[in-house]
PDB file of C-alpha atoms in Angstrom:
ATOM      1  CA  MET W1014      -5.473  28.114  11.217  1.00 63.00           C
ATOM      2  CA  LYS W1015      -5.725  24.271  11.853  1.00 75.00           C
ATOM      3  CA  ASP W1016      -2.866  22.121  10.385  1.00 81.00           C
ATOM      4  CA  ASP W1017      -4.512  19.473   8.327  1.00 88.00           C
ATOM      5  CA  THR W1018      -1.189  17.601   7.505  1.00 93.00           C
ATOM      6  CA  LEU W1019      -1.423  13.953   7.593  1.00 92.00           C
ATOM      7  CA  HIS W1020       1.682  12.422   9.304  1.00 93.00           C
ATOM      8  CA  ILE W1021       2.270   8.665   8.901  1.00 92.00           C
ATOM      9  CA  GLY W1022       5.674   7.599  10.395  1.00 87.00           C
ATOM     10  CA  ARG W1023       8.231   9.945   8.988  1.00 87.00           C
ATOM     11  CA  PHE W1024       6.112  10.883   6.082  1.00 91.00           C
ATOM     12  CA  SER W1025       3.778  13.986   5.855  1.00 93.00           C
ATOM     13  CA  PHE W1026       1.122  14.698   3.422  1.00 94.00           C
ATOM     14  CA  SER W1027      -1.105  17.667   2.516  1.00 93.00           C
ATOM     15  CA  SER W1028      -3.492  15.387   0.602  1.00 92.00           C
ATOM     16  CA  ARG W1029      -5.208  12.676   2.307  1.00 91.00           C
ATOM     17  CA  LEU W1030      -6.238  10.933  -0.840  1.00 90.00           C
ATOM     18  CA  PHE W1031      -4.337   7.848  -1.865  1.00 91.00           C
ATOM     19  CA  VAL W1032      -4.724   6.713  -5.470  1.00 90.00           C
ATOM     20  CA  GLY W1033      -4.155   3.266  -6.970  1.00 87.00           C
ATOM     21  CA  THR W1034      -2.484   2.663 -10.466  1.00 86.00           C
ATOM     22  CA  GLY W1035      -4.311  -0.673 -11.329  1.00 79.00           C
ATOM     23  CA  LYS W1036      -7.420   0.369 -13.285  1.00 79.00           C
ATOM     24  CA  TYR W1037      -6.290   2.700 -16.059  1.00 83.00           C
ATOM     25  CA  LYS W1038      -6.043   1.853 -19.674  1.00 87.00           C
ATOM     26  CA  ASP W1039      -2.533   3.154 -20.189  1.00 87.00           C
ATOM     27  CA  ILE W1040       0.282   5.179 -18.634  1.00 86.00           C
ATOM     28  CA  GLY W1041      -1.146   8.445 -20.159  1.00 89.00           C
ATOM     29  CA  ALA W1042      -4.556   7.935 -18.525  1.00 91.00           C
ATOM     30  CA  THR W1043      -2.739   6.982 -15.268  1.00 89.00           C
ATOM     31  CA  GLU W1044      -0.720  10.168 -15.510  1.00 90.00           C
ATOM     32  CA  ARG W1045      -3.778  12.463 -16.092  1.00 92.00           C
ATOM     33  CA  ALA W1046      -5.849  10.758 -13.329  1.00 92.00           C
ATOM     34  CA  LEU W1047      -3.112  11.185 -10.922  1.00 91.00           C
ATOM     35  CA  ALA W1048      -2.616  14.709 -11.697  1.00 92.00           C
ATOM     36  CA  ALA W1049      -6.296  15.526 -11.507  1.00 94.00           C
ATOM     37  CA  SER W1050      -6.720  13.872  -8.182  1.00 93.00           C
ATOM     38  CA  GLY W1051      -4.222  16.065  -6.281  1.00 92.00           C
ATOM     39  CA  ALA W1052      -2.942  12.906  -4.477  1.00 93.00           C
ATOM     40  CA  GLN W1053       0.542  12.747  -3.186  1.00 94.00           C
ATOM     41  CA  VAL W1054       0.523   8.854  -2.436  1.00 94.00           C
ATOM     42  CA  VAL W1055       0.216   6.366  -5.188  1.00 93.00           C
ATOM     43  CA  THR W1056      -0.084   2.767  -4.586  1.00 91.00           C
ATOM     44  CA  VAL W1057       1.190   0.253  -6.935  1.00 90.00           C
ATOM     45  CA  ALA W1058       0.791  -3.524  -6.772  1.00 88.00           C
ATOM     46  CA  VAL W1059       4.337  -5.075  -6.698  1.00 84.00           C
ATOM     47  CA  ARG W1060       3.269  -8.330  -8.136  1.00 80.00           C
ATOM     48  CA  ARG W1061       1.405  -6.725 -11.030  1.00 76.00           C
ATOM     49  CA  VAL W1062       3.651  -4.079 -12.258  1.00 73.00           C
ATOM     50  CA  ASN W1063       7.152  -4.318 -13.822  1.00 68.00           C
ATOM     51  CA  LEU W1064       8.953  -2.116 -11.278  1.00 67.00           C
ATOM     52  CA  GLN W1065      12.356  -2.732 -13.062  1.00 70.00           C
ATOM     53  CA  GLU W1066      11.210  -0.941 -16.198  1.00 71.00           C
ATOM     54  CA  ARG W1067      12.256   2.660 -15.729  1.00 68.00           C
ATOM     55  CA  GLY W1068      12.238   3.871 -19.322  1.00 71.00           C
ATOM     56  CA  GLU W1069      10.066   6.570 -20.755  1.00 76.00           C
ATOM     57  CA  GLY W1070       6.432   5.757 -20.793  1.00 72.00           C
ATOM     58  CA  SER W1071       6.802   3.134 -17.844  1.00 76.00           C
ATOM     59  CA  MET W1072       4.902   3.164 -14.585  1.00 80.00           C
ATOM     60  CA  MET W1073       8.121   3.476 -12.644  1.00 80.00           C
ATOM     61  CA  ASN W1074       9.338   6.475 -14.702  1.00 81.00           C
ATOM     62  CA  LEU W1075       5.857   8.250 -13.926  1.00 84.00           C
ATOM     63  CA  LEU W1076       6.043   7.288 -10.225  1.00 81.00           C
ATOM     64  CA  ARG W1077       9.702   8.245  -9.804  1.00 81.00           C
ATOM     65  CA  SER W1078       9.005  11.861 -11.235  1.00 82.00           C
ATOM     66  CA  GLY W1079       9.253  13.226  -7.731  1.00 84.00           C
ATOM     67  CA  LYS W1080       5.455  14.269  -7.632  1.00 87.00           C
ATOM     68  CA  TYR W1081       4.382  11.187  -5.652  1.00 91.00           C
ATOM     69  CA  THR W1082       5.316   9.051  -2.730  1.00 93.00           C
ATOM     70  CA  ILE W1083       5.211   5.523  -3.887  1.00 92.00           C
ATOM     71  CA  LEU W1084       3.216   3.184  -1.613  1.00 95.00           C
ATOM     72  CA  PRO W1085       4.148  -0.394  -2.902  1.00 94.00           C
ATOM     73  CA  ASN W1086       1.459  -3.002  -1.856  1.00 94.00           C
ATOM     74  CA  THR W1087       1.624  -6.688  -1.408  1.00 95.00           C
ATOM     75  CA  ALA W1088      -1.614  -7.264  -3.427  1.00 91.00           C
ATOM     76  CA  GLY W1089      -2.144 -10.861  -4.395  1.00 92.00           C
ATOM     77  CA  CYS W1090      -0.364 -12.252  -1.566  1.00 96.00           C
ATOM     78  CA  TYR W1091      -2.147 -15.098   0.282  1.00 97.00           C
ATOM     79  CA  THR W1092       0.264 -15.947   3.090  1.00 97.00           C
ATOM     80  CA  ALA W1093       2.475 -14.020   5.471  1.00 98.00           C
ATOM     81  CA  ASP W1094       5.672 -15.263   3.768  1.00 98.00           C
ATOM     82  CA  GLU W1095       4.547 -14.180   0.330  1.00 97.00           C
ATOM     83  CA  ALA W1096       3.878 -10.756   1.740  1.00 97.00           C
ATOM     84  CA  LEU W1097       7.118 -10.593   3.474  1.00 98.00           C
ATOM     85  CA  ARG W1098       9.087 -11.512   0.342  1.00 97.00           C
ATOM     86  CA  THR W1099       7.075  -9.004  -1.812  1.00 96.00           C
ATOM     87  CA  ALA W1100       7.580  -6.165   0.648  1.00 97.00           C
ATOM     88  CA  ARG W1101      11.363  -6.840   0.798  1.00 96.00           C
ATOM     89  CA  LEU W1102      11.238  -6.729  -2.986  1.00 93.00           C
ATOM     90  CA  ALA W1103       9.359  -3.486  -3.082  1.00 93.00           C
ATOM     91  CA  ARG W1104      11.784  -1.839  -0.716  1.00 94.00           C
ATOM     92  CA  GLU W1105      14.650  -2.549  -2.881  1.00 91.00           C
ATOM     93  CA  LEU W1106      12.862  -1.893  -6.439  1.00 87.00           C
ATOM     94  CA  CYS W1107      10.939   1.255  -5.101  1.00 88.00           C
ATOM     95  CA  GLU W1108      13.662   2.481  -2.668  1.00 89.00           C
ATOM     96  CA  THR W1109      11.148   3.027   0.145  1.00 92.00           C
ATOM     97  CA  ASP W1110      10.459   1.389   3.521  1.00 94.00           C
ATOM     98  CA  LEU W1111       6.770   2.531   3.230  1.00 96.00           C
ATOM     99  CA  VAL W1112       4.546  -0.519   2.451  1.00 97.00           C
ATOM    100  CA  LYS W1113       0.815  -1.227   2.213  1.00 96.00           C
ATOM    101  CA  LEU W1114       0.392  -4.857   3.788  1.00 97.00           C
ATOM    102  CA  GLU W1115      -2.113  -6.980   2.164  1.00 95.00           C
ATOM    103  CA  VAL W1116      -2.612 -10.576   2.845  1.00 97.00           C
ATOM    104  CA  ILE W1117      -5.725 -11.895   1.382  1.00 95.00           C
ATOM    105  CA  GLY W1118      -7.766 -14.521   3.103  1.00 94.00           C
ATOM    106  CA  ASP W1119     -10.579 -15.136   0.616  1.00 91.00           C
ATOM    107  CA  LYS W1120     -10.026 -15.308  -3.105  1.00 89.00           C
ATOM    108  CA  ARG W1121     -13.602 -14.339  -3.897  1.00 86.00           C
ATOM    109  CA  THR W1122     -14.070 -11.326  -1.541  1.00 83.00           C
ATOM    110  CA  LEU W1123     -10.414 -10.380  -1.373  1.00 86.00           C
ATOM    111  CA  PHE W1124     -11.053  -9.907   2.352  1.00 89.00           C
ATOM    112  CA  PRO W1125      -7.758  -9.783   4.336  1.00 93.00           C
ATOM    113  CA  ASP W1126      -6.585 -12.498   6.615  1.00 96.00           C
ATOM    114  CA  ASN W1127      -6.141 -10.635   9.885  1.00 94.00           C
ATOM    115  CA  GLU W1128      -3.941 -13.342  11.593  1.00 96.00           C
ATOM    116  CA  ALA W1129      -1.534 -13.585   8.613  1.00 98.00           C
ATOM    117  CA  THR W1130      -1.578  -9.753   8.545  1.00 97.00           C
ATOM    118  CA  LEU W1131      -0.642  -9.528  12.260  1.00 97.00           C
ATOM    119  CA  GLU W1132       2.100 -12.141  11.776  1.00 98.00           C
ATOM    120  CA  ALA W1133       3.716 -10.220   8.725  1.00 98.00           C
ATOM    121  CA  ALA W1134       3.300  -6.801  10.316  1.00 98.00           C
ATOM    122  CA  LYS W1135       5.342  -7.815  13.353  1.00 98.00           C
ATOM    123  CA  VAL W1136       8.282  -9.017  11.225  1.00 98.00           C
ATOM    124  CA  LEU W1137       8.200  -5.955   8.771  1.00 98.00           C
ATOM    125  CA  VAL W1138       8.006  -3.447  11.572  1.00 98.00           C
ATOM    126  CA  LYS W1139      11.142  -5.196  13.161  1.00 98.00           C
ATOM    127  CA  ASP W1140      12.759  -4.893   9.839  1.00 98.00           C
ATOM    128  CA  GLY W1141      12.162  -1.136   9.747  1.00 97.00           C
ATOM    129  CA  PHE W1142       9.266  -0.867   7.384  1.00 97.00           C
ATOM    130  CA  VAL W1143       6.474   1.704   7.832  1.00 97.00           C
ATOM    131  CA  VAL W1144       3.683  -0.535   7.484  1.00 97.00           C
ATOM    132  CA  LEU W1145       0.097   0.349   6.539  1.00 96.00           C
ATOM    133  CA  PRO W1146      -1.871  -2.835   6.910  1.00 97.00           C
ATOM    134  CA  TYR W1147      -5.059  -3.669   5.024  1.00 94.00           C
ATOM    135  CA  CYS W1148      -7.369  -5.216   7.543  1.00 92.00           C
ATOM    136  CA  ILE W1149     -11.110  -5.800   8.475  1.00 87.00           C
ATOM    137  CA  ASP W1150     -12.637  -3.002  10.344  1.00 85.00           C
ATOM    138  CA  ASP W1151     -12.169  -4.715  13.627  1.00 89.00           C
ATOM    139  CA  PRO W1152     -11.010  -2.325  16.446  1.00 92.00           C
ATOM    140  CA  ILE W1153      -9.227  -5.028  18.243  1.00 95.00           C
ATOM    141  CA  VAL W1154      -7.172  -6.040  15.309  1.00 95.00           C
ATOM    142  CA  CYS W1155      -6.539  -2.406  14.645  1.00 94.00           C
ATOM    143  CA  LYS W1156      -5.301  -1.820  18.109  1.00 96.00           C
ATOM    144  CA  LYS W1157      -3.035  -4.873  18.001  1.00 97.00           C
ATOM    145  CA  LEU W1158      -1.551  -3.482  14.743  1.00 97.00           C
ATOM    146  CA  GLU W1159      -0.975  -0.186  16.273  1.00 96.00           C
ATOM    147  CA  ASP W1160       0.763  -1.882  19.392  1.00 98.00           C
ATOM    148  CA  ILE W1161       2.969  -3.752  16.791  1.00 97.00           C
ATOM    149  CA  GLY W1162       4.087  -0.428  15.520  1.00 97.00           C
ATOM    150  CA  CYS W1163       2.075   0.323  12.507  1.00 97.00           C
ATOM    151  CA  PRO W1164       1.508   4.002  12.307  1.00 95.00           C
ATOM    152  CA  ALA W1165      -1.958   3.800  10.473  1.00 93.00           C
ATOM    153  CA  VAL W1166      -4.254   1.169   9.224  1.00 93.00           C
ATOM    154  CA  MET W1167      -6.229   0.763   5.932  1.00 89.00           C
ATOM    155  CA  PRO W1168      -9.445  -0.979   7.016  1.00 85.00           C
ATOM    156  CA  LEU W1169     -11.778  -2.614   4.430  1.00 81.00           C
ATOM    157  CA  ALA W1170     -14.652  -0.254   3.369  1.00 70.00           C
ATOM    158  CA  ALA W1171     -16.162  -2.432   0.753  1.00 60.00           C
ATOM    159  CA  PRO W1172     -14.998  -5.464  -1.174  1.00 60.00           C
ATOM    160  CA  ILE W1173     -11.928  -4.623  -3.360  1.00 60.00           C
ATOM    161  CA  GLY W1174     -12.888  -3.745  -6.896  1.00 59.00           C
ATOM    162  CA  SER W1175     -16.593  -3.450  -6.039  1.00 60.00           C
ATOM    163  CA  GLY W1176     -16.888   0.333  -6.369  1.00 60.00           C
ATOM    164  CA  LEU W1177     -19.192   0.329  -3.472  1.00 62.00           C
ATOM    165  CA  GLY W1178     -17.035   2.744  -1.322  1.00 60.00           C
ATOM    166  CA  ILE W1179     -17.523   3.145   2.400  1.00 56.00           C
TER     167      ILE W1179
END
């Protein structure tokens, strides 16, 4: 029998589906969607969610239930420096060194800035993060990110929020 476990750095997952938290009506809808998806990894935008709120009915209470691996992301960052600060904040608040690195290059399409992503990835990997960079589907950039020490990349399939998929 083939082992279909996904290994990313020191993390292992039986589900390959990563689910976001940004488009649901409320925490109840988020919880139902996550449970129905079977996903083990849940992304959360550090700049858009109150990660300090830990009480009943909060996003962090849901995510810290032990059912999910939290993948904080640097969504909304437009420079490498912004992404570095946001990733470091996420490490403290989410108690994880796993991060989805997003450095946006274009406000309209939300396409990534590959140069700034490479710059930030170098620093984060040196700081001990497990970095999953969001990048354009350029094999050269992806190889450079691998050479830096990123265990996986998350290439753009369609503009964020477009619903177009791959």
